[in-house]
C-alpha cells in the first residue's frame, strides 16, 4: 500500500516509495496524471480513470475517488490497484487543488474473483448441458413405450395366434433393447456433465426406418387390433413393390 498527493494545477505527484513500487518505478521516479494515463495505466482503463478524476474535480461532487485499475509495469506484467482519494478544494468559487489518497495492490484478489467467475460459468454451462442431455433422453425414453404397450394389448387379444404373438414379442424385444441403451446413457454421469452424446452412425435400410415409424405409432394408426396383421401385410407389400 502506498500514499500520494497530486497537485492539480501543476500536474505533479508526490508519491511515497511504496506508491512508486506499485507502479513499477524506482525510488527516484516521478508520477504525474498525464504520464500515468499515457504510459502506465492499462489502455482499457484509461478513459474510465480519467472520467473518475474529472468527476472528483467537480466542486459539485463529494470529491471522492474510488477506482480499481490495471497498471502495466515495464516488464509487461499487469497489476491491479485500488485507488482511494479525496479531492481538496480551495478558493471562491471553490476549485480542486490537490488529491490526497492511497493505493493498494489487489492483484491476487482480482485473480481469485476471475477464477471464481470462470468456475461459475463452467458450472452454469455444465448444468445447461446436463439439462439438454436429460431432455433428449427423457424424450427418447418415451418413444418405445407406445409400441410396447400396443404389443402387450395385441398379445392379450391375439389368443392362440403364435405367429402374431411372435411378431409382437420380437417388436417388444427391440424396443426394450433400445430403452436399455438409453438408460445406460442416462447412467453415464460423466457424459451427462460433459454434455457428450455419442453418435453411432450406420447405414440403415429405408424399410427398417419405415417399419420402425409404423411400429412406434401403430396404436394411433390402427386402433383396431384386428386390422394389424392385414395392414402390416399391405404396408410391406406396397413398400416392396416400390423398391
PDB file of C-alpha atoms in Angstrom:
ATOM      1  CA  UNK A   1       0.000   0.000   0.000  1.00  0.00           C
ATOM      2  CA  UNK A   2       1.307   3.423  -0.979  1.00  0.00           C
ATOM      3  CA  UNK A   3       0.225   7.014  -0.441  1.00  0.00           C
ATOM      4  CA  UNK A   4       0.297  10.025  -2.751  1.00  0.00           C
ATOM      5  CA  UNK A   5      -0.597  13.674  -3.172  1.00  0.00           C
ATOM      6  CA  UNK A   6      -1.417  15.004  -6.623  1.00  0.00           C
ATOM      7  CA  UNK A   7      -1.268  18.758  -7.207  1.00  0.00           C
ATOM      8  CA  UNK A   8      -3.907  19.542  -9.790  1.00  0.00           C
ATOM      9  CA  UNK A   9      -2.696  22.819 -11.283  1.00  0.00           C
ATOM     10  CA  UNK A  10       0.889  21.619 -11.673  1.00  0.00           C
ATOM     11  CA  UNK A  11       0.024  18.021 -12.565  1.00  0.00           C
ATOM     12  CA  UNK A  12       2.672  16.999 -10.084  1.00  0.00           C
ATOM     13  CA  UNK A  13       2.591  13.939  -7.889  1.00  0.00           C
ATOM     14  CA  UNK A  14       4.216  13.366  -4.528  1.00  0.00           C
ATOM     15  CA  UNK A  15       4.186   9.578  -4.147  1.00  0.00           C
ATOM     16  CA  UNK A  16       5.974   7.705  -1.402  1.00  0.00           C
ATOM     17  CA  UNK A  17       8.435   4.900  -2.203  1.00  0.00           C
ATOM     18  CA  UNK A  18       5.767   2.207  -1.870  1.00  0.00           C
ATOM     19  CA  UNK A  19       3.486   4.029  -4.310  1.00  0.00           C
ATOM     20  CA  UNK A  20       6.313   4.173  -6.847  1.00  0.00           C
ATOM     21  CA  UNK A  21       6.901   0.435  -6.454  1.00  0.00           C
ATOM     22  CA  UNK A  22       3.213  -0.229  -7.099  1.00  0.00           C
ATOM     23  CA  UNK A  23       3.674   1.485 -10.484  1.00  0.00           C
ATOM     24  CA  UNK A  24       6.897  -0.399 -11.140  1.00  0.00           C
ATOM     25  CA  UNK A  25       9.078   2.704 -10.739  1.00  0.00           C
ATOM     26  CA  UNK A  26      12.350   3.180  -8.853  1.00  0.00           C
ATOM     27  CA  UNK A  27      12.507   5.320  -5.717  1.00  0.00           C
ATOM     28  CA  UNK A  28      13.752   8.325  -7.686  1.00  0.00           C
ATOM     29  CA  UNK A  29      10.874   8.051 -10.135  1.00  0.00           C
ATOM     30  CA  UNK A  30       8.120  10.589 -10.615  1.00  0.00           C
ATOM     31  CA  UNK A  31       4.375  10.393 -11.196  1.00  0.00           C
ATOM     32  CA  UNK A  32       2.008  12.743 -12.958  1.00  0.00           C
ATOM     33  CA  UNK A  33      -1.527  12.208 -14.200  1.00  0.00           C
ATOM     34  CA  UNK A  34      -0.644  12.827 -17.852  1.00  0.00           C
ATOM     35  CA  UNK A  35       2.286  10.394 -17.801  1.00  0.00           C
ATOM     36  CA  UNK A  36       0.345   7.798 -15.846  1.00  0.00           C
ATOM     37  CA  UNK A  37      -2.589   7.907 -18.245  1.00  0.00           C
ATOM     38  CA  UNK A  38      -0.368   7.828 -21.320  1.00  0.00           C
ATOM     39  CA  UNK A  39       2.076   5.058 -20.418  1.00  0.00           C
ATOM     40  CA  UNK A  40       1.281   3.219 -17.192  1.00  0.00           C
ATOM     41  CA  UNK A  41      -2.441   2.585 -16.907  1.00  0.00           C
ATOM     42  CA  UNK A  42      -3.837  -0.254 -18.997  1.00  0.00           C
ATOM     43  CA  UNK A  43      -5.334   1.134 -22.240  1.00  0.00           C
ATOM     44  CA  UNK A  44      -8.757  -0.330 -21.437  1.00  0.00           C
ATOM     45  CA  UNK A  45      -8.855   1.522 -18.092  1.00  0.00           C
ATOM     46  CA  UNK A  46      -7.536   4.937 -19.136  1.00  0.00           C
ATOM     47  CA  UNK A  47     -10.758   6.629 -20.168  1.00  0.00           C
ATOM     48  CA  UNK A  48     -12.639   5.288 -17.148  1.00  0.00           C
ATOM     49  CA  UNK A  49      -9.938   6.568 -14.764  1.00  0.00           C
ATOM     50  CA  UNK A  50      -9.769   9.952 -16.493  1.00  0.00           C
ATOM     51  CA  UNK A  51     -13.558  10.280 -16.170  1.00  0.00           C
ATOM     52  CA  UNK A  52     -13.349   9.423 -12.464  1.00  0.00           C
ATOM     53  CA  UNK A  53     -10.690  12.116 -11.959  1.00  0.00           C
ATOM     54  CA  UNK A  54     -12.809  14.706 -13.769  1.00  0.00           C
ATOM     55  CA  UNK A  55     -15.826  13.783 -11.648  1.00  0.00           C
ATOM     56  CA  UNK A  56     -13.806  14.096  -8.409  1.00  0.00           C
ATOM     57  CA  UNK A  57     -12.550  17.535  -9.505  1.00  0.00           C
ATOM     58  CA  UNK A  58     -16.061  18.916  -9.865  1.00  0.00           C
ATOM     59  CA  UNK A  59     -16.879  21.310  -6.975  1.00  0.00           C
ATOM     60  CA  UNK A  60     -20.429  19.970  -7.041  1.00  0.00           C
ATOM     61  CA  UNK A  61     -19.220  16.483  -6.215  1.00  0.00           C
ATOM     62  CA  UNK A  62     -18.052  14.985  -2.934  1.00  0.00           C
ATOM     63  CA  UNK A  63     -14.524  14.910  -4.324  1.00  0.00           C
ATOM     64  CA  UNK A  64     -14.152  11.225  -3.500  1.00  0.00           C
ATOM     65  CA  UNK A  65     -12.186   9.000  -5.889  1.00  0.00           C
ATOM     66  CA  UNK A  66     -12.555   5.220  -5.749  1.00  0.00           C
ATOM     67  CA  UNK A  67     -11.343   3.193  -8.703  1.00  0.00           C
ATOM     68  CA  UNK A  68      -9.864  -0.196  -9.450  1.00  0.00           C
ATOM     69  CA  UNK A  69      -7.478  -0.074 -12.393  1.00  0.00           C
ATOM     70  CA  UNK A  70      -4.732  -2.048 -14.045  1.00  0.00           C
ATOM     71  CA  UNK A  71      -1.155  -0.809 -14.172  1.00  0.00           C
ATOM     72  CA  UNK A  72       1.322  -2.187 -16.708  1.00  0.00           C
ATOM     73  CA  UNK A  73       4.906  -2.388 -15.492  1.00  0.00           C
ATOM     74  CA  UNK A  74       7.893  -2.020 -17.792  1.00  0.00           C
ATOM     75  CA  UNK A  75       8.372  -5.794 -17.838  1.00  0.00           C
ATOM     76  CA  UNK A  76       4.856  -6.183 -19.256  1.00  0.00           C
ATOM     77  CA  UNK A  77       3.279  -7.585 -16.106  1.00  0.00           C
ATOM     78  CA  UNK A  78      -0.190  -6.332 -15.210  1.00  0.00           C
ATOM     79  CA  UNK A  79      -1.115  -5.394 -11.646  1.00  0.00           C
ATOM     80  CA  UNK A  80      -4.476  -4.368 -10.224  1.00  0.00           C
ATOM     81  CA  UNK A  81      -4.531  -1.326  -7.916  1.00  0.00           C
ATOM     82  CA  UNK A  82      -7.362   0.008  -5.792  1.00  0.00           C
ATOM     83  CA  UNK A  83      -7.089   3.807  -5.593  1.00  0.00           C
ATOM     84  CA  UNK A  84      -8.939   5.811  -2.974  1.00  0.00           C
ATOM     85  CA  UNK A  85      -8.567   9.557  -2.707  1.00  0.00           C
ATOM     86  CA  UNK A  86     -10.154  12.766  -1.530  1.00  0.00           C
ATOM     87  CA  UNK A  87     -10.027  15.943  -3.564  1.00  0.00           C
ATOM     88  CA  UNK A  88      -9.267  19.167  -1.667  1.00  0.00           C
ATOM     89  CA  UNK A  89     -10.989  22.343  -2.850  1.00  0.00           C
ATOM     90  CA  UNK A  90      -9.978  25.943  -2.190  1.00  0.00           C
ATOM     91  CA  UNK A  91     -10.924  29.459  -3.269  1.00  0.00           C
ATOM     92  CA  UNK A  92     -14.194  31.110  -4.139  1.00  0.00           C
ATOM     93  CA  UNK A  93     -15.684  29.768  -6.210  1.00  0.00           C
ATOM     94  CA  UNK A  94     -14.081  26.511  -4.994  1.00  0.00           C
ATOM     95  CA  UNK A  95     -11.642  24.762  -7.280  1.00  0.00           C
ATOM     96  CA  UNK A  96      -9.834  21.439  -6.987  1.00  0.00           C
ATOM     97  CA  UNK A  97      -6.270  21.986  -5.865  1.00  0.00           C
ATOM     98  CA  UNK A  98      -4.944  18.594  -4.800  1.00  0.00           C
ATOM     99  CA  UNK A  99      -5.890  14.974  -4.430  1.00  0.00           C
ATOM    100  CA  UNK A 100      -4.741  13.056  -1.362  1.00  0.00           C
ATOM    101  CA  UNK A 101      -5.043   9.305  -1.352  1.00  0.00           C
ATOM    102  CA  UNK A 102      -3.614   5.836  -1.217  1.00  0.00           C
ATOM    103  CA  UNK A 103      -3.313   2.803  -3.468  1.00  0.00           C
ATOM    104  CA  UNK A 104      -3.289  -0.902  -2.632  1.00  0.00           C
ATOM    105  CA  UNK A 105      -2.266  -3.887  -4.733  1.00  0.00           C
ATOM    106  CA  UNK A 106      -5.339  -6.099  -5.203  1.00  0.00           C
ATOM    107  CA  UNK A 107      -3.967  -8.298  -7.983  1.00  0.00           C
ATOM    108  CA  UNK A 108      -4.435 -11.526  -6.045  1.00  0.00           C
ATOM    109  CA  UNK A 109      -7.996 -10.619  -5.127  1.00  0.00           C
ATOM    110  CA  UNK A 110      -8.827  -9.876  -8.758  1.00  0.00           C
ATOM    111  CA  UNK A 111      -7.285 -13.150  -9.913  1.00  0.00           C
ATOM    112  CA  UNK A 112      -9.324 -15.020  -7.315  1.00  0.00           C
ATOM    113  CA  UNK A 113     -12.514 -13.236  -8.384  1.00  0.00           C
ATOM    114  CA  UNK A 114     -11.822 -14.041 -12.033  1.00  0.00           C
ATOM    115  CA  UNK A 115     -11.202 -17.699 -11.212  1.00  0.00           C
ATOM    116  CA  UNK A 116     -14.485 -17.829  -9.284  1.00  0.00           C
ATOM    117  CA  UNK A 117     -16.360 -16.216 -12.184  1.00  0.00           C
ATOM    118  CA  UNK A 118     -14.887 -18.715 -14.640  1.00  0.00           C
ATOM    119  CA  UNK A 119     -15.801 -21.580 -12.334  1.00  0.00           C
ATOM    120  CA  UNK A 120     -19.336 -20.253 -12.026  1.00  0.00           C
ATOM    121  CA  UNK A 121     -19.641 -20.021 -15.815  1.00  0.00           C
ATOM    122  CA  UNK A 122     -18.358 -23.573 -16.194  1.00  0.00           C
ATOM    123  CA  UNK A 123     -20.889 -24.803 -13.629  1.00  0.00           C
ATOM    124  CA  UNK A 124     -23.704 -22.980 -15.415  1.00  0.00           C
ATOM    125  CA  UNK A 125     -22.594 -24.469 -18.723  1.00  0.00           C
ATOM    126  CA  UNK A 126     -22.427 -27.924 -17.154  1.00  0.00           C
ATOM    127  CA  UNK A 127     -25.945 -27.536 -15.746  1.00  0.00           C
ATOM    128  CA  UNK A 128     -27.226 -26.367 -19.119  1.00  0.00           C
ATOM    129  CA  UNK A 129     -25.622 -29.316 -20.922  1.00  0.00           C
ATOM    130  CA  UNK A 130     -26.985 -31.713 -18.302  1.00  0.00           C
ATOM    131  CA  UNK A 131     -30.498 -30.326 -18.726  1.00  0.00           C
ATOM    132  CA  UNK A 132     -30.238 -30.638 -22.512  1.00  0.00           C
ATOM    133  CA  UNK A 133     -28.890 -34.179 -22.210  1.00  0.00           C
ATOM    134  CA  UNK A 134     -31.662 -35.265 -19.846  1.00  0.00           C
ATOM    135  CA  UNK A 135     -34.327 -33.597 -22.002  1.00  0.00           C
ATOM    136  CA  UNK A 136     -33.159 -35.555 -25.040  1.00  0.00           C
ATOM    137  CA  UNK A 137     -33.081 -38.826 -23.113  1.00  0.00           C
ATOM    138  CA  UNK A 138     -36.471 -38.196 -21.499  1.00  0.00           C
ATOM    139  CA  UNK A 139     -37.990 -37.675 -24.940  1.00  0.00           C
ATOM    140  CA  UNK A 140     -36.291 -40.759 -26.355  1.00  0.00           C
ATOM    141  CA  UNK A 141     -37.314 -42.917 -23.397  1.00  0.00           C
ATOM    142  CA  UNK A 142     -40.983 -42.221 -24.075  1.00  0.00           C
ATOM    143  CA  UNK A 143     -40.856 -43.319 -27.700  1.00  0.00           C
ATOM    144  CA  UNK A 144     -40.501 -47.109 -27.083  1.00  0.00           C
ATOM    145  CA  UNK A 145     -43.322 -47.170 -24.537  1.00  0.00           C
ATOM    146  CA  UNK A 146     -46.145 -46.774 -27.061  1.00  0.00           C
ATOM    147  CA  UNK A 147     -45.242 -49.829 -29.207  1.00  0.00           C
ATOM    148  CA  UNK A 148     -44.555 -51.909 -26.087  1.00  0.00           C
ATOM    149  CA  UNK A 149     -47.957 -51.002 -24.704  1.00  0.00           C
ATOM    150  CA  UNK A 150     -49.589 -51.766 -28.039  1.00  0.00           C
ATOM    151  CA  UNK A 151     -47.732 -55.093 -28.236  1.00  0.00           C
ATOM    152  CA  UNK A 152     -48.996 -56.137 -24.816  1.00  0.00           C
ATOM    153  CA  UNK A 153     -52.540 -55.315 -25.812  1.00  0.00           C
ATOM    154  CA  UNK A 154     -52.181 -57.209 -29.070  1.00  0.00           C
ATOM    155  CA  UNK A 155     -50.840 -60.295 -27.275  1.00  0.00           C
ATOM    156  CA  UNK A 156     -53.867 -60.160 -24.988  1.00  0.00           C
ATOM    157  CA  UNK A 157     -56.240 -60.032 -27.937  1.00  0.00           C
ATOM    158  CA  UNK A 158     -54.378 -62.437 -30.221  1.00  0.00           C
ATOM    159  CA  UNK A 159     -55.354 -65.531 -28.282  1.00  0.00           C
ATOM    160  CA  UNK A 160     -53.902 -68.647 -29.914  1.00  0.00           C
ATOM    161  CA  UNK A 161     -52.134 -66.966 -32.865  1.00  0.00           C
ATOM    162  CA  UNK A 162     -48.475 -67.923 -32.394  1.00  0.00           C
ATOM    163  CA  UNK A 163     -47.283 -66.053 -35.474  1.00  0.00           C
ATOM    164  CA  UNK A 164     -48.864 -62.764 -34.465  1.00  0.00           C
ATOM    165  CA  UNK A 165     -47.684 -63.180 -30.871  1.00  0.00           C
ATOM    166  CA  UNK A 166     -44.145 -63.867 -32.061  1.00  0.00           C
ATOM    167  CA  UNK A 167     -44.140 -60.699 -34.180  1.00  0.00           C
ATOM    168  CA  UNK A 168     -45.388 -58.653 -31.225  1.00  0.00           C
ATOM    169  CA  UNK A 169     -42.795 -60.240 -28.938  1.00  0.00           C
ATOM    170  CA  UNK A 170     -39.991 -59.528 -31.404  1.00  0.00           C
ATOM    171  CA  UNK A 171     -41.061 -55.898 -31.680  1.00  0.00           C
ATOM    172  CA  UNK A 172     -41.207 -55.531 -27.901  1.00  0.00           C
ATOM    173  CA  UNK A 173     -37.734 -57.029 -27.531  1.00  0.00           C
ATOM    174  CA  UNK A 174     -36.343 -54.456 -29.937  1.00  0.00           C
ATOM    175  CA  UNK A 175     -37.995 -51.609 -28.063  1.00  0.00           C
ATOM    176  CA  UNK A 176     -36.798 -52.903 -24.678  1.00  0.00           C
ATOM    177  CA  UNK A 177     -33.248 -53.167 -26.051  1.00  0.00           C
ATOM    178  CA  UNK A 178     -33.481 -49.572 -27.225  1.00  0.00           C
ATOM    179  CA  UNK A 179     -34.651 -48.474 -23.770  1.00  0.00           C
ATOM    180  CA  UNK A 180     -31.771 -50.350 -22.132  1.00  0.00           C
ATOM    181  CA  UNK A 181     -29.272 -48.466 -24.292  1.00  0.00           C
ATOM    182  CA  UNK A 182     -30.913 -45.159 -23.399  1.00  0.00           C
ATOM    183  CA  UNK A 183     -30.853 -45.964 -19.695  1.00  0.00           C
ATOM    184  CA  UNK A 184     -27.164 -46.874 -19.976  1.00  0.00           C
ATOM    185  CA  UNK A 185     -26.605 -43.402 -21.443  1.00  0.00           C
ATOM    186  CA  UNK A 186     -28.593 -41.871 -18.587  1.00  0.00           C
ATOM    187  CA  UNK A 187     -26.407 -43.628 -16.015  1.00  0.00           C
ATOM    188  CA  UNK A 188     -23.216 -42.416 -17.687  1.00  0.00           C
ATOM    189  CA  UNK A 189     -22.728 -39.465 -15.333  1.00  0.00           C
ATOM    190  CA  UNK A 190     -19.502 -38.300 -16.941  1.00  0.00           C
ATOM    191  CA  UNK A 191     -21.248 -37.941 -20.283  1.00  0.00           C
ATOM    192  CA  UNK A 192     -24.114 -36.024 -18.688  1.00  0.00           C
ATOM    193  CA  UNK A 193     -21.833 -33.468 -17.034  1.00  0.00           C
ATOM    194  CA  UNK A 194     -19.674 -33.019 -20.134  1.00  0.00           C
ATOM    195  CA  UNK A 195     -22.626 -32.859 -22.497  1.00  0.00           C
ATOM    196  CA  UNK A 196     -21.148 -35.518 -24.785  1.00  0.00           C
ATOM    197  CA  UNK A 197     -23.699 -37.689 -26.525  1.00  0.00           C
ATOM    198  CA  UNK A 198     -22.056 -40.461 -28.509  1.00  0.00           C
ATOM    199  CA  UNK A 199     -23.386 -40.609 -32.047  1.00  0.00           C
ATOM    200  CA  UNK A 200     -23.348 -44.032 -33.674  1.00  0.00           C
ATOM    201  CA  UNK A 201     -23.680 -43.634 -37.430  1.00  0.00           C
ATOM    202  CA  UNK A 202     -24.541 -46.555 -39.654  1.00  0.00           C
ATOM    203  CA  UNK A 203     -26.313 -47.249 -42.920  1.00  0.00           C
ATOM    204  CA  UNK A 204     -29.942 -48.191 -42.318  1.00  0.00           C
ATOM    205  CA  UNK A 205     -32.251 -49.616 -45.000  1.00  0.00           C
ATOM    206  CA  UNK A 206     -35.270 -47.442 -45.630  1.00  0.00           C
ATOM    207  CA  UNK A 207     -37.603 -50.368 -44.976  1.00  0.00           C
ATOM    208  CA  UNK A 208     -36.322 -50.536 -41.372  1.00  0.00           C
ATOM    209  CA  UNK A 209     -36.922 -46.816 -40.834  1.00  0.00           C
ATOM    210  CA  UNK A 210     -40.471 -47.077 -42.193  1.00  0.00           C
ATOM    211  CA  UNK A 211     -41.194 -50.205 -40.171  1.00  0.00           C
ATOM    212  CA  UNK A 212     -39.846 -48.580 -37.012  1.00  0.00           C
ATOM    213  CA  UNK A 213     -42.010 -45.497 -37.536  1.00  0.00           C
ATOM    214  CA  UNK A 214     -45.082 -47.662 -38.101  1.00  0.00           C
ATOM    215  CA  UNK A 215     -44.197 -49.767 -35.092  1.00  0.00           C
ATOM    216  CA  UNK A 216     -43.895 -46.725 -32.825  1.00  0.00           C
ATOM    217  CA  UNK A 217     -47.234 -45.235 -33.935  1.00  0.00           C
ATOM    218  CA  UNK A 218     -49.258 -48.346 -34.727  1.00  0.00           C
ATOM    219  CA  UNK A 219     -51.711 -47.720 -31.909  1.00  0.00           C
ATOM    220  CA  UNK A 220     -52.633 -44.342 -33.351  1.00  0.00           C
ATOM    221  CA  UNK A 221     -52.691 -45.590 -36.947  1.00  0.00           C
ATOM    222  CA  UNK A 222     -54.712 -48.773 -36.358  1.00  0.00           C
ATOM    223  CA  UNK A 223     -56.742 -48.590 -33.160  1.00  0.00           C
ATOM    224  CA  UNK A 224     -58.500 -51.810 -34.136  1.00  0.00           C
ATOM    225  CA  UNK A 225     -56.061 -54.591 -33.258  1.00  0.00           C
ATOM    226  CA  UNK A 226     -57.876 -56.871 -35.690  1.00  0.00           C
ATOM    227  CA  UNK A 227     -56.609 -54.772 -38.614  1.00  0.00           C
ATOM    228  CA  UNK A 228     -52.966 -55.019 -37.518  1.00  0.00           C
ATOM    229  CA  UNK A 229     -51.969 -58.122 -39.424  1.00  0.00           C
ATOM    230  CA  UNK A 230     -53.831 -57.080 -42.574  1.00  0.00           C
ATOM    231  CA  UNK A 231     -52.397 -53.569 -42.670  1.00  0.00           C
ATOM    232  CA  UNK A 232     -48.910 -54.848 -41.863  1.00  0.00           C
ATOM    233  CA  UNK A 233     -49.012 -57.171 -44.900  1.00  0.00           C
ATOM    234  CA  UNK A 234     -50.400 -54.369 -47.057  1.00  0.00           C
ATOM    235  CA  UNK A 235     -47.664 -51.931 -45.968  1.00  0.00           C
ATOM    236  CA  UNK A 236     -44.856 -54.422 -46.564  1.00  0.00           C
ATOM    237  CA  UNK A 237     -46.302 -55.470 -49.922  1.00  0.00           C
ATOM    238  CA  UNK A 238     -46.694 -51.870 -51.100  1.00  0.00           C
ATOM    239  CA  UNK A 239     -43.225 -50.925 -49.926  1.00  0.00           C
ATOM    240  CA  UNK A 240     -41.640 -53.972 -51.577  1.00  0.00           C
ATOM    241  CA  UNK A 241     -43.314 -53.081 -54.848  1.00  0.00           C
ATOM    242  CA  UNK A 242     -41.982 -49.547 -54.589  1.00  0.00           C
ATOM    243  CA  UNK A 243     -38.446 -50.863 -54.019  1.00  0.00           C
TER     244      UNK A 243
END
